[in-house]
XYZ file of C-alpha atoms in Angstrom:
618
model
C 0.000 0.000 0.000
C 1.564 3.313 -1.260
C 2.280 5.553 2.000
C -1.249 7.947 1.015
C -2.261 11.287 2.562
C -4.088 9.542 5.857
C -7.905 11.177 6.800
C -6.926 13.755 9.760
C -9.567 15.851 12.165
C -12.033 16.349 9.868
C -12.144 12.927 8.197
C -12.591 11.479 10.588
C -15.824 13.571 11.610
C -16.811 13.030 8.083
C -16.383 9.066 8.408
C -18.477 9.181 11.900
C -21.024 11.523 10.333
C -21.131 8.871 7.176
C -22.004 6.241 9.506
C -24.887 7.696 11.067
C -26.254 8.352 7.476
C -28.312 5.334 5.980
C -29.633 4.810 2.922
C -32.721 5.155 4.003
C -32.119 8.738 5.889
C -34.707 10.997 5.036
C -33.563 14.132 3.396
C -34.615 16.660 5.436
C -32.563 14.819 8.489
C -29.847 14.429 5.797
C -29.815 18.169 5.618
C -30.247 18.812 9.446
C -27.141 16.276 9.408
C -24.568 17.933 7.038
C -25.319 21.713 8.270
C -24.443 20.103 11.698
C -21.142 18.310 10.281
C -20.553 21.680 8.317
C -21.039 24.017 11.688
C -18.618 21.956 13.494
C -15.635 21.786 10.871
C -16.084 25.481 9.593
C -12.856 26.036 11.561
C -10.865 23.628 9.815
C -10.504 25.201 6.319
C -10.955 28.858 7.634
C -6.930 29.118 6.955
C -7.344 28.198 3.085
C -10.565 30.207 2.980
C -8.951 33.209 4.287
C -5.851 33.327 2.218
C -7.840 32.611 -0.792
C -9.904 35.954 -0.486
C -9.518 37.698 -3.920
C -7.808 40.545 -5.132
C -9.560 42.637 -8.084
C -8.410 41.228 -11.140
C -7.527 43.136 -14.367
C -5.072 43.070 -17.176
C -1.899 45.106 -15.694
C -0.940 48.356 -17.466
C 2.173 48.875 -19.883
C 5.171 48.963 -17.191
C 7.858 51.921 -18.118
C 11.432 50.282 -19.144
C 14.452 50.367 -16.748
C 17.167 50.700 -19.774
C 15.054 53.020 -22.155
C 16.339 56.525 -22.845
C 15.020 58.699 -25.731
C 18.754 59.514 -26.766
C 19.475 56.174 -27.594
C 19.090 56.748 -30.976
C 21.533 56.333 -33.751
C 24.275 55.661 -31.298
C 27.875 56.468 -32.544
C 30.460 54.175 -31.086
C 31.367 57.418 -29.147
C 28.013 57.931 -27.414
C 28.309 54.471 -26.319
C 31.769 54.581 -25.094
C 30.297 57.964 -22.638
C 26.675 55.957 -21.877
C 28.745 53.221 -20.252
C 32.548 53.880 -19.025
C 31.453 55.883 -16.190
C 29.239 52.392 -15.319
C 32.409 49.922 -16.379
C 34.906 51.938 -14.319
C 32.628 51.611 -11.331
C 31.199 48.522 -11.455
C 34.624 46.375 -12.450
C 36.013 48.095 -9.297
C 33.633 46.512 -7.219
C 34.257 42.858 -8.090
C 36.414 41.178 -5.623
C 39.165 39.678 -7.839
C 39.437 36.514 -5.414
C 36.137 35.197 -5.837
C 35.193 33.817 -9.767
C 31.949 33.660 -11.491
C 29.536 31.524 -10.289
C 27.037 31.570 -13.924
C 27.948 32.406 -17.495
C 26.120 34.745 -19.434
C 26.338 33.616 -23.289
C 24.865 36.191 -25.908
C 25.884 35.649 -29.463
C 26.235 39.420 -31.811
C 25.455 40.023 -34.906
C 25.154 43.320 -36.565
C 23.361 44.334 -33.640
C 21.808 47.991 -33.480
C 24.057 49.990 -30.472
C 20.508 51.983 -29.504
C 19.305 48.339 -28.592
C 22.773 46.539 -27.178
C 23.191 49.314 -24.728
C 20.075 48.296 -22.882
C 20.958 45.192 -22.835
C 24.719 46.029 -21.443
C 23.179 48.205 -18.904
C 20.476 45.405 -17.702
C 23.919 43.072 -17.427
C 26.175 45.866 -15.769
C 23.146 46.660 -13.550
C 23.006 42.970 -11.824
C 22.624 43.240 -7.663
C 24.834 39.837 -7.784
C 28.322 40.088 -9.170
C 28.717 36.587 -9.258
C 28.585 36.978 -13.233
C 30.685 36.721 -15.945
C 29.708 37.708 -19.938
C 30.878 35.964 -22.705
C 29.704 37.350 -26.606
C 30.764 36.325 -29.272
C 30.479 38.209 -32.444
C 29.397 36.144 -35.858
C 30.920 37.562 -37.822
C 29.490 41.203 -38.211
C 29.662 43.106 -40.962
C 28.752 46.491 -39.003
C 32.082 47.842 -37.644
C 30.378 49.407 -35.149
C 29.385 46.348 -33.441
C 32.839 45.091 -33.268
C 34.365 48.071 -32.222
C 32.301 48.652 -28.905
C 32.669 45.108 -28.120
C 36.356 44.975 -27.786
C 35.853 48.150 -25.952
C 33.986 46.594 -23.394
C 36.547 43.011 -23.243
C 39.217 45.764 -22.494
C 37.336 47.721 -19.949
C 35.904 45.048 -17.884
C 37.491 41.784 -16.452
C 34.172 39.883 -16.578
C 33.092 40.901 -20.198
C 34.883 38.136 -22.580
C 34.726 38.816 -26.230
C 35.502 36.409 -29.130
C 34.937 36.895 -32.947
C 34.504 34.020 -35.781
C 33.254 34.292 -39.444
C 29.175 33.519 -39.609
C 28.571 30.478 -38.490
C 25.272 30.714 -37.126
C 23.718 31.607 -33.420
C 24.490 27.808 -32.426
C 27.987 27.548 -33.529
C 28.036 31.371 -32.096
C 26.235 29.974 -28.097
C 28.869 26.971 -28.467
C 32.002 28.973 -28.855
C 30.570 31.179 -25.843
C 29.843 27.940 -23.887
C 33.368 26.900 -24.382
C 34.807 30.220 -23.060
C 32.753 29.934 -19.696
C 34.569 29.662 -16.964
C 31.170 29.190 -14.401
C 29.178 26.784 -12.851
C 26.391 27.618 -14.380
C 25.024 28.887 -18.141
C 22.305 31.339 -19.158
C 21.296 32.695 -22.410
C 20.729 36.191 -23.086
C 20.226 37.556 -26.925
C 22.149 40.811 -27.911
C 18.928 43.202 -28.199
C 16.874 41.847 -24.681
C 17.421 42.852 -21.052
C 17.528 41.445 -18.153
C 15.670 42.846 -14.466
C 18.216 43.726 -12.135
C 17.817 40.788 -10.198
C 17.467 38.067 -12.464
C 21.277 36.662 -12.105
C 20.902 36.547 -8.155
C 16.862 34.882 -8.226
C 18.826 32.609 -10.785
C 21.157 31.280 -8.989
C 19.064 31.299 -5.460
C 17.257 28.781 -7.419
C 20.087 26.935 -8.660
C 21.822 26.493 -5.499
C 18.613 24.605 -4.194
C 20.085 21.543 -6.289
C 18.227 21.782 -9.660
C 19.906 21.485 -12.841
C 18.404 23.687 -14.997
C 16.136 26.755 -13.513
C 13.663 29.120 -16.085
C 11.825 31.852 -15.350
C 8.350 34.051 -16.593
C 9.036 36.303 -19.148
C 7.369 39.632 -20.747
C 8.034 41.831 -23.777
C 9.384 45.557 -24.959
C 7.492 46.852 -26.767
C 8.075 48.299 -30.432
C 8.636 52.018 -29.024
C 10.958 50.736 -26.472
C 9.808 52.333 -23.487
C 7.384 49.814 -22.092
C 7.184 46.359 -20.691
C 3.947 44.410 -22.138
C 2.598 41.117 -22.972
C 4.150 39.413 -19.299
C 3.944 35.342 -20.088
C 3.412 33.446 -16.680
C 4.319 29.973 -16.979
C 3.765 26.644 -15.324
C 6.362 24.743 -13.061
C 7.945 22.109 -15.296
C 5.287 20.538 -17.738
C 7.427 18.523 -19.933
C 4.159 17.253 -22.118
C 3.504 21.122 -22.142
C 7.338 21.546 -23.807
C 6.613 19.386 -26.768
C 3.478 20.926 -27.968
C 4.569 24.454 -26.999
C 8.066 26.488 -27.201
C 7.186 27.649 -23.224
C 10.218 27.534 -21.722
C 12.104 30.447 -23.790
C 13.718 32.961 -21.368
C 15.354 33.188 -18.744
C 16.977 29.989 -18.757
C 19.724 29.081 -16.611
C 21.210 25.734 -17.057
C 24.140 23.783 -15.033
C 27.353 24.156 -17.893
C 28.266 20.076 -17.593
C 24.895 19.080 -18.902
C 25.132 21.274 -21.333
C 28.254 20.101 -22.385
C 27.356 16.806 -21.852
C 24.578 17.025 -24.116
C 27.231 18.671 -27.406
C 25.606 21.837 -26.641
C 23.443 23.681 -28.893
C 22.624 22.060 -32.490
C 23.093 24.199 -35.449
C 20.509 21.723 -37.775
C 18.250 23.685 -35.591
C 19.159 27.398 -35.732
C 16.276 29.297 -35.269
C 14.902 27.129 -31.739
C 18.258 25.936 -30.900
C 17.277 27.033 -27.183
C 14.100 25.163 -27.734
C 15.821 22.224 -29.166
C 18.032 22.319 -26.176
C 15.248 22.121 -23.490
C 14.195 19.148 -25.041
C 17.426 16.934 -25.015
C 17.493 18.395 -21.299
C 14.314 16.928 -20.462
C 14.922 13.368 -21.347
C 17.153 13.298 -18.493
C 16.453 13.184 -14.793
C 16.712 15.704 -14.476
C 15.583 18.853 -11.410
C 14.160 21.558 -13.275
C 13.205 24.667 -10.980
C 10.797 27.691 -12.446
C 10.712 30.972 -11.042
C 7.718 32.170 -11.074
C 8.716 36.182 -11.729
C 9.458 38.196 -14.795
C 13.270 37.786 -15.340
C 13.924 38.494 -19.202
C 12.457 41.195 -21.087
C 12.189 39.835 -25.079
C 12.019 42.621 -27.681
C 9.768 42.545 -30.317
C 11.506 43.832 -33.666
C 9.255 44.288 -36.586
C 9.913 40.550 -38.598
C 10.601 38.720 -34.935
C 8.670 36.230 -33.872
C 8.111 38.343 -30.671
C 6.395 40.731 -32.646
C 4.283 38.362 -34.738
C 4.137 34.295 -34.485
C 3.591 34.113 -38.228
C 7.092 36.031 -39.241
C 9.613 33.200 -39.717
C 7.082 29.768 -41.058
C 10.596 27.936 -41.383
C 10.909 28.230 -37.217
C 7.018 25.757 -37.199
C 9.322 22.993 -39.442
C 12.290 23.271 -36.944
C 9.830 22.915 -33.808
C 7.698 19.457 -35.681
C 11.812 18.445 -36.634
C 13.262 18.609 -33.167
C 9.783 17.166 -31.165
C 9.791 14.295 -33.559
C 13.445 13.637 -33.055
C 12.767 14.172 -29.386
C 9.626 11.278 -29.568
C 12.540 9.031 -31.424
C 15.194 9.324 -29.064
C 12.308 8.496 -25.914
C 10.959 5.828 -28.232
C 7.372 7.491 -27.968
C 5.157 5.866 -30.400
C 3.620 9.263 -31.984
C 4.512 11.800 -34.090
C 4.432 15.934 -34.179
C 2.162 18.045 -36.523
C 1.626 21.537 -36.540
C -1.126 22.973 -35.865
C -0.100 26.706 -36.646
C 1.344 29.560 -34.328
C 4.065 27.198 -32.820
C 1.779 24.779 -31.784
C 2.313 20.966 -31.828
C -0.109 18.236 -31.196
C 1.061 14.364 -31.002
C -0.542 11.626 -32.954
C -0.414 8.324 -31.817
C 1.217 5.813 -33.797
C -1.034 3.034 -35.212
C -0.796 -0.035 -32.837
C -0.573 -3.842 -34.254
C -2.561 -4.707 -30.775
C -4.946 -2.677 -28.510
C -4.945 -3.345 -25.087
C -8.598 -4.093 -23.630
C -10.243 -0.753 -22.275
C -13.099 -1.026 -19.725
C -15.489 2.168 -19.928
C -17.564 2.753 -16.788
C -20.686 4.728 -17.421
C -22.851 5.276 -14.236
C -26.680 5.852 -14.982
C -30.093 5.857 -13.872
C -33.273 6.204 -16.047
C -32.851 9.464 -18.658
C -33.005 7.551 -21.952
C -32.379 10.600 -23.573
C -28.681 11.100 -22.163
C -27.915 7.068 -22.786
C -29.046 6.894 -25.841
C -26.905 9.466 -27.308
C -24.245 8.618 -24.706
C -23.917 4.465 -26.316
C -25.136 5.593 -29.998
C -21.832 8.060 -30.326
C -19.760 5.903 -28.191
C -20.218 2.792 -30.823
C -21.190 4.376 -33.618
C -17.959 7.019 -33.737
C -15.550 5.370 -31.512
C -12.510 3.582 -34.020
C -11.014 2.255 -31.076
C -11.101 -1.409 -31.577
C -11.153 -3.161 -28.164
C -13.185 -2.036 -25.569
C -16.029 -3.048 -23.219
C -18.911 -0.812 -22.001
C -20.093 -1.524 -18.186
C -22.994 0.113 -17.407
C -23.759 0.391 -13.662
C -27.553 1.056 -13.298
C -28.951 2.742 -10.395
C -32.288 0.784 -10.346
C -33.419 2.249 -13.547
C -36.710 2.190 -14.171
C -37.645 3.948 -17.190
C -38.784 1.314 -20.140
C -36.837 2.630 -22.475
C -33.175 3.006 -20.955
C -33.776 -0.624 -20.238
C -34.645 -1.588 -23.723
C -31.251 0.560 -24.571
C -28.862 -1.829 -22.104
C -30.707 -4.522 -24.155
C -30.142 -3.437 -27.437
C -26.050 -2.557 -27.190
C -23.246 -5.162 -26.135
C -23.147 -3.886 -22.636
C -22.327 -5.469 -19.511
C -24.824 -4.196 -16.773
C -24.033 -3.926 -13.411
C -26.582 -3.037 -10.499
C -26.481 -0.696 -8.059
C -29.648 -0.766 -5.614
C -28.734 1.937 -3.663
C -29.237 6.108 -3.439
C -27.017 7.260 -6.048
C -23.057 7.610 -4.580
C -20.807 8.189 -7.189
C -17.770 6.889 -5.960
C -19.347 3.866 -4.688
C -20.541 3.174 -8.204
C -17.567 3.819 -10.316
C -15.892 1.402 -7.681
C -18.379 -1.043 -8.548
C -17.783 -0.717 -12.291
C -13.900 -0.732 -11.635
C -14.055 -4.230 -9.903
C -16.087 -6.063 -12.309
C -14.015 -4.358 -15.419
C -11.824 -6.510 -17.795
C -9.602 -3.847 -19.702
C -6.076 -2.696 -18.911
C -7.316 0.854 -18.896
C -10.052 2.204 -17.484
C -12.440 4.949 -18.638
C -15.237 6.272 -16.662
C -18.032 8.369 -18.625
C -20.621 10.157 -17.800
C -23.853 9.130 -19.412
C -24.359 12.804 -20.416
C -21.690 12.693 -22.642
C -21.117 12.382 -26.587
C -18.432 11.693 -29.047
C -17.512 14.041 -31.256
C -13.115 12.844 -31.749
C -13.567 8.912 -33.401
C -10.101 8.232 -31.941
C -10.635 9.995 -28.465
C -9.894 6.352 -26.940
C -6.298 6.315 -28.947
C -5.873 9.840 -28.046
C -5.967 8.800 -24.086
C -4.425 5.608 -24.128
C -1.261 7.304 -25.667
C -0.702 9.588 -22.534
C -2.209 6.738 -20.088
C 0.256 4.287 -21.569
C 3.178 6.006 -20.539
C 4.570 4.705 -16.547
C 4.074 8.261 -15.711
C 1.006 9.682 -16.487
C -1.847 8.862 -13.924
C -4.533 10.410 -15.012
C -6.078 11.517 -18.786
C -8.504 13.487 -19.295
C -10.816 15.154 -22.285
C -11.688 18.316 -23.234
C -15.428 18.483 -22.942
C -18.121 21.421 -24.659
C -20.703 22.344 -23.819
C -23.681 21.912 -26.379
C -22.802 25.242 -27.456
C -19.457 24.168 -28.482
C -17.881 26.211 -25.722
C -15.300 24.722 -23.131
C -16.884 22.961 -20.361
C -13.456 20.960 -19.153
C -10.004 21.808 -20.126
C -8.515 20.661 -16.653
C -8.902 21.326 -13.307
C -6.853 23.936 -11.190
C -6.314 23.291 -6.957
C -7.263 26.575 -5.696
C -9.863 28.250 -8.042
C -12.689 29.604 -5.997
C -11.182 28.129 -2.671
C -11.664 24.691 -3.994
C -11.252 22.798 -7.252
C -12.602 23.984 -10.304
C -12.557 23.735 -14.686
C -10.159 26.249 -16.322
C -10.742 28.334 -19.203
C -14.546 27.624 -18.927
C -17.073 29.420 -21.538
C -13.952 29.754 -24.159
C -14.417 28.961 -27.627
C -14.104 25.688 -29.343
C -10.553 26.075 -31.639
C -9.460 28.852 -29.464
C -5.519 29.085 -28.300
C -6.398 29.725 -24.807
C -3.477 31.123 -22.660
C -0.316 30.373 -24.513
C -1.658 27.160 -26.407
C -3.469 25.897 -23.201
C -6.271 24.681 -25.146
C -4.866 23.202 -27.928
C -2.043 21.314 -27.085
C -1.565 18.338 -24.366
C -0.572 19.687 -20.901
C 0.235 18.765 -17.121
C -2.591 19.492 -14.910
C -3.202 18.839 -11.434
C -6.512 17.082 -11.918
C -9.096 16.634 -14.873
C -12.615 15.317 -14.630
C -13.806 12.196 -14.734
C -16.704 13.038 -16.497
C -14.422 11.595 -19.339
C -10.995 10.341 -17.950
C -8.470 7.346 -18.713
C -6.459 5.462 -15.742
C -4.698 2.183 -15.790
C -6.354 -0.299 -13.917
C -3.563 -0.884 -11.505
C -2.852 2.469 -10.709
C -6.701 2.919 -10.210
C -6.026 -0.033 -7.579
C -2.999 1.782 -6.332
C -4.567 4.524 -4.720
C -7.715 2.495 -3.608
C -9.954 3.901 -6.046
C -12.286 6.926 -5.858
C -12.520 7.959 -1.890
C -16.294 7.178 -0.608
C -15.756 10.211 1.944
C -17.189 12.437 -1.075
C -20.779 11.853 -1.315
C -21.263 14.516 -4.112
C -18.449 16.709 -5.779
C -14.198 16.488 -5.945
C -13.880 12.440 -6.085
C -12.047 13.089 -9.693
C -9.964 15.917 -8.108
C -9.227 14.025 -5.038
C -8.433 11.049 -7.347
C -5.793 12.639 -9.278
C -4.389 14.571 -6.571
C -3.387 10.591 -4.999
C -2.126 9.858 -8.665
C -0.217 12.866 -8.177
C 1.344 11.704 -4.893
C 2.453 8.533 -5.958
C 4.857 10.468 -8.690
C 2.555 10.413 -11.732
C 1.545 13.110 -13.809
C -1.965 14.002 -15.160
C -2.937 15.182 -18.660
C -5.603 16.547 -20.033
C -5.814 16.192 -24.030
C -7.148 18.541 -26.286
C -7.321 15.816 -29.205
C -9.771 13.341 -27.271
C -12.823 15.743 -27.363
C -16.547 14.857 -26.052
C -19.598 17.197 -25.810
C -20.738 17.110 -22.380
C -24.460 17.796 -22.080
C -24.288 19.384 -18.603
C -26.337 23.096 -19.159
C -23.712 25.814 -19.044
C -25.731 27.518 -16.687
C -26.929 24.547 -14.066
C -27.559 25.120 -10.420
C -27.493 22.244 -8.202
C -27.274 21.417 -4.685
C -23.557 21.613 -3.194
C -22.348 19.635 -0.508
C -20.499 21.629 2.012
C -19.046 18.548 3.796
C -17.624 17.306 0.112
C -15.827 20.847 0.423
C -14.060 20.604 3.469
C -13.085 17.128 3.180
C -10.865 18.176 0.343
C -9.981 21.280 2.107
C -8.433 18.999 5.005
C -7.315 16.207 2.443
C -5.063 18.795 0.501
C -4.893 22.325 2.232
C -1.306 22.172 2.074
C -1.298 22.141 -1.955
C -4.049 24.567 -2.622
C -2.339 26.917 -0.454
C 0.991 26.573 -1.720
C -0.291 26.869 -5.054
C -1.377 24.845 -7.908
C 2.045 24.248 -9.755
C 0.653 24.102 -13.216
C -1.113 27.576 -12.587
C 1.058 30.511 -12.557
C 0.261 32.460 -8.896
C 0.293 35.469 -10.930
C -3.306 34.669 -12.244
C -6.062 35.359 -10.561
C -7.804 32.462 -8.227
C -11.884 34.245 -8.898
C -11.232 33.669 -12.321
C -11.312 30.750 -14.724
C -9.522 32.946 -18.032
C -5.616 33.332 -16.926
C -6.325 36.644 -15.702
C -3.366 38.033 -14.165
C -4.376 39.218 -10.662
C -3.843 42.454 -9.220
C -2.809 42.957 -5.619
């Protein structure tokens, strides 16, 4: 038995109160019952309920620049020289000449514009840590300019190392940097972007905790120069996230040996050689840290791909070139296809055999749900091995009986008040397959291989959990996963948001690390489904699924929710039904300590109210 979260205070009330509730409990006592039970463990979740309180939420203003000045214009080497040697003098004077460089900063040149390269000096000289050094090298410039102020600045500082080589490219540029480093540690910085003044020190605070390679959240300068926009808050390390989605970019600080280990930076792949390089990083066991603050400042240039995703098309070939040599190398049975703006989605490889999948549909009565529910499920399904058990909650209705009859279903019964936990358990004993899907019976099939879709993720040793993305009727998003912390509790993301939409950053489109999806539609091996005991019966009417994946998550697996395996889920947008207090604090007791440190996969930069990645406002 895996060493689980065990029930504390409050679970145990819950168990007692659960005893004292029979089936045949009347619902008014029922009632009387739970507002008792709620009364009495009010206190226990009053620390999560508090913290969670909610600041207003809007999209931040435009932030002024650190490194802008309107004279930067047309610099002359001259004006350059004057802008920083009063800065060089003083800040090489400060470095004690005992103690060497701790991290690495590589920045390849080329031809770069002096109104833009003297920001990003002046974020570099402008570090509070001088545990730094800088290492540029130029590729071969034709702009004399260029070349001049950099061996200015290798003669006027004794941390600024400058090499020159005919073009080769910004790979064979970073490589001939990395090979000049004399730190522990590597980041990448390009010749026209800034850093914040504290980015080398939160860097290596992170670092020194033991990880291997640390990144950080990101924002943009705008075209004028002068102001900070677009801010990018990522997820802690999502490594299904990397290979439909280029997240990782800047600031990323890296351990040199791995680096080095790995032949450093691939040329084949100029264009998302960092990219490229976060990849062949993952596939190691790596400890990857993210800091969850703006570090890196990109700059959009009119014909970057900062400025507009559609600017270079090559960079979309590079990004399906290096995932599918990525898949290759982890012997992943799928392949990458773009889906436009740097976005990749995975399709499985055809399999000679399909392992037997088992999908558990709860129901009672409502012929109208079931019918569509089997008709879709066999009619667009293309998976070719599965098994349908239907657990029927003494349904009555003439016929949703004549509907078992008429598909190959194997019908289990359940002759009790509903309990959904309790009745997915029951499905999960008596099930044959492998895998296990449970399915609500107000759900439809709209993706024929939605079953192939799932399996790929739930094959792999470390995924728990997979989980669709469900619409509502009106082909909005019901279900795109499920954050640990939204309204105090557990709730959807991205809900109301159209169908084909990008979401935050991809979010919608492409396969991503969650904490928890619903099983309204979800995938889980059989044994790991065993593993954590199944779905907890403490939870008479709401978070079993969240609770569920949250054990998954504590025995080291990962869940995933997939964009590709999509159902319509026939649950009105707008529903009201009753909710079950006790349900509420149970998870609140079960898993405080997560929701209040913060769902990893949710940047705490976004508002907890919300359900749209807006970025809250303190």
């Amino acid at each position: 038995m895996p060493n689980l979260p065990q029930p504390s205070q409050f679970s145990k009330l819950a168990s007692k109160f659960k005893s004292l509730v029979s089936y045949s409990t009347s619902p008014s006592l029922l009632k009387h019952k739970v507002k008792s039970l709620s009364q009495r463990t009010k206190s226990l979740s009053q620390r999560t309920i508090k913290r969670l309180r909610y600041a207003e939420v809007s999209q931040p203003q435009r932030t002024p620049s650190e490194t802008f000045s309107a004279s930067y214009q047309n610099l002359t080497t001259e004006q350059f020289r004057q802008i920083l040697d009063p800065l060089l003098i003083a800040h090489s004077a400060s470095i004690p000449i005992d103690d060497p460089p701790i991290i690495s900063i590589l920045t390849p040149t080329y031809n770069s514009s002096l109104d833009w390269f003297v920001e990003t000096v002046l974020s570099v000289l402008n570090q509070t840590s001088h545990a730094w050094e800088w290492c540029l090298v130029d590729d071969g410039s034709s702009a004399e300019d260029i070349r001049t102020v950099l061996t200015q600045l290798t003669q006027k500082h004794p941390r600024i190392r400058v090499a020159f080589q005919t073009s080769g490219g910004i790979s064979a540029a970073t490589n001939k940097a990395l090979d000049m480093a004399y730190g522990q540690y590597v980041c990448f910085l390009d010749h026209d972007d800034t850093l914040v003044p504290h980015a080398i020190e939160r860097s290596l605070q992170e670092l020194e905790k033991g990880f291997d390679f640390v990144y950080s959240d990101e924002d943009k300068i705008d075209g004028s120069g002068q102001y900070y926009i677009e801010p990018f808050l990522k997820p802690d390390w999502s490594p299904e996230y990397l290979r439909g989605v280029m997240y990782v970019g800047h600031l990323l600080c890296v351990r040199k040996q791995h680096v080095l280990d790995l032949g450093g930076l691939d040329s084949q792949y100029d264009g998302v050689q960092d990219y490229e390089l976060a990849l062949r990083l993952s596939e190691s066991a790596l400890r990857v840290g993210h800091i969850s603050e703006v570090l890196y400042h990109w700059r959009k240039i009119p014909g970057s791909i900062a400025a507009d995703v559609r600017a270079k098309p090559k960079i979309e070939q590079l990004q399906q070139a290096a995932v599918n040599a990525h898949l290759k190398r982890l012997a992943l049975p799928a392949t990458a296809q773009q889906l436009g703006n740097h976005r990749i989605k995975l399709q499985p490889a055809v399999k000679d055999t399909y392992p037997l999948v088992s999908i558990i549909i709860p129901t009672k009565d409502a012929p109208h749900h079931l019918e569509r529910c089997l008709n879709s499920l066999f009619a667009v399904s293309t998976y070719p091995n599965f098994e349908v058990v239907i657990v029927d909650n003494e349904t009555s209705d003439p016929k949703a009986l004549q509907l078992m009859q008429e598909y190959p279903i194997k019908r289990l019964l359940f002759p009790y008040p509903f309990h959904y936990s309790k009745a997915n358990n029951l499905g999960a004993q008596y099930a044959q397959g492998d895998y296990l899907i449970f399915l609500n019976n107000d759900t439809e099939i709209v993706a024929k291989d939605w079953v192939q879709n799932l399996l790929y993720y739930a094959e792999q040793p470390d995924v728990g959990a997979a989980g669709a993305l469900l619409l509502y009727p009106n082909h909005t998003v019901q279900h795109a996963g499920v954050v640990m912390g939204i309204r105090g509790t557990a709730d959807h993301i991205m809900r109301g948001f159209p169908v084909g939409a990008d979401g935050y950053a991809g979010s919608l489109v492409c396969a991503r690390e969650v904490s928890a999806v619903t099983a309204a539609c979800m995938m889980v091996k059989n044994q790991d489904f065993n593993a954590v005991v199944g779905f907890s019966e403490h939870y008479f009417h709401h978070y079993q699924d969240a609770d569920l994946c949250m054990r998954l998550l504590h025995l080291g697996k990962r869940n995933i929710v997939v964009p590709e395996a999509t159902l319509i889920h026939h649950e009105s947008a707008t529903r009201k039904e009753y909710y079950d207090l006790v349900d509420r604090y149970f998870l609140l007791d079960q898993w405080q300590d997560y929701i209040e440190a913060g769902d990893p996969f949710y940047n705490p930069g976004f508002a907890l109210d919300r359900f749209d990645y807006s970025i809250k406002v303190t």
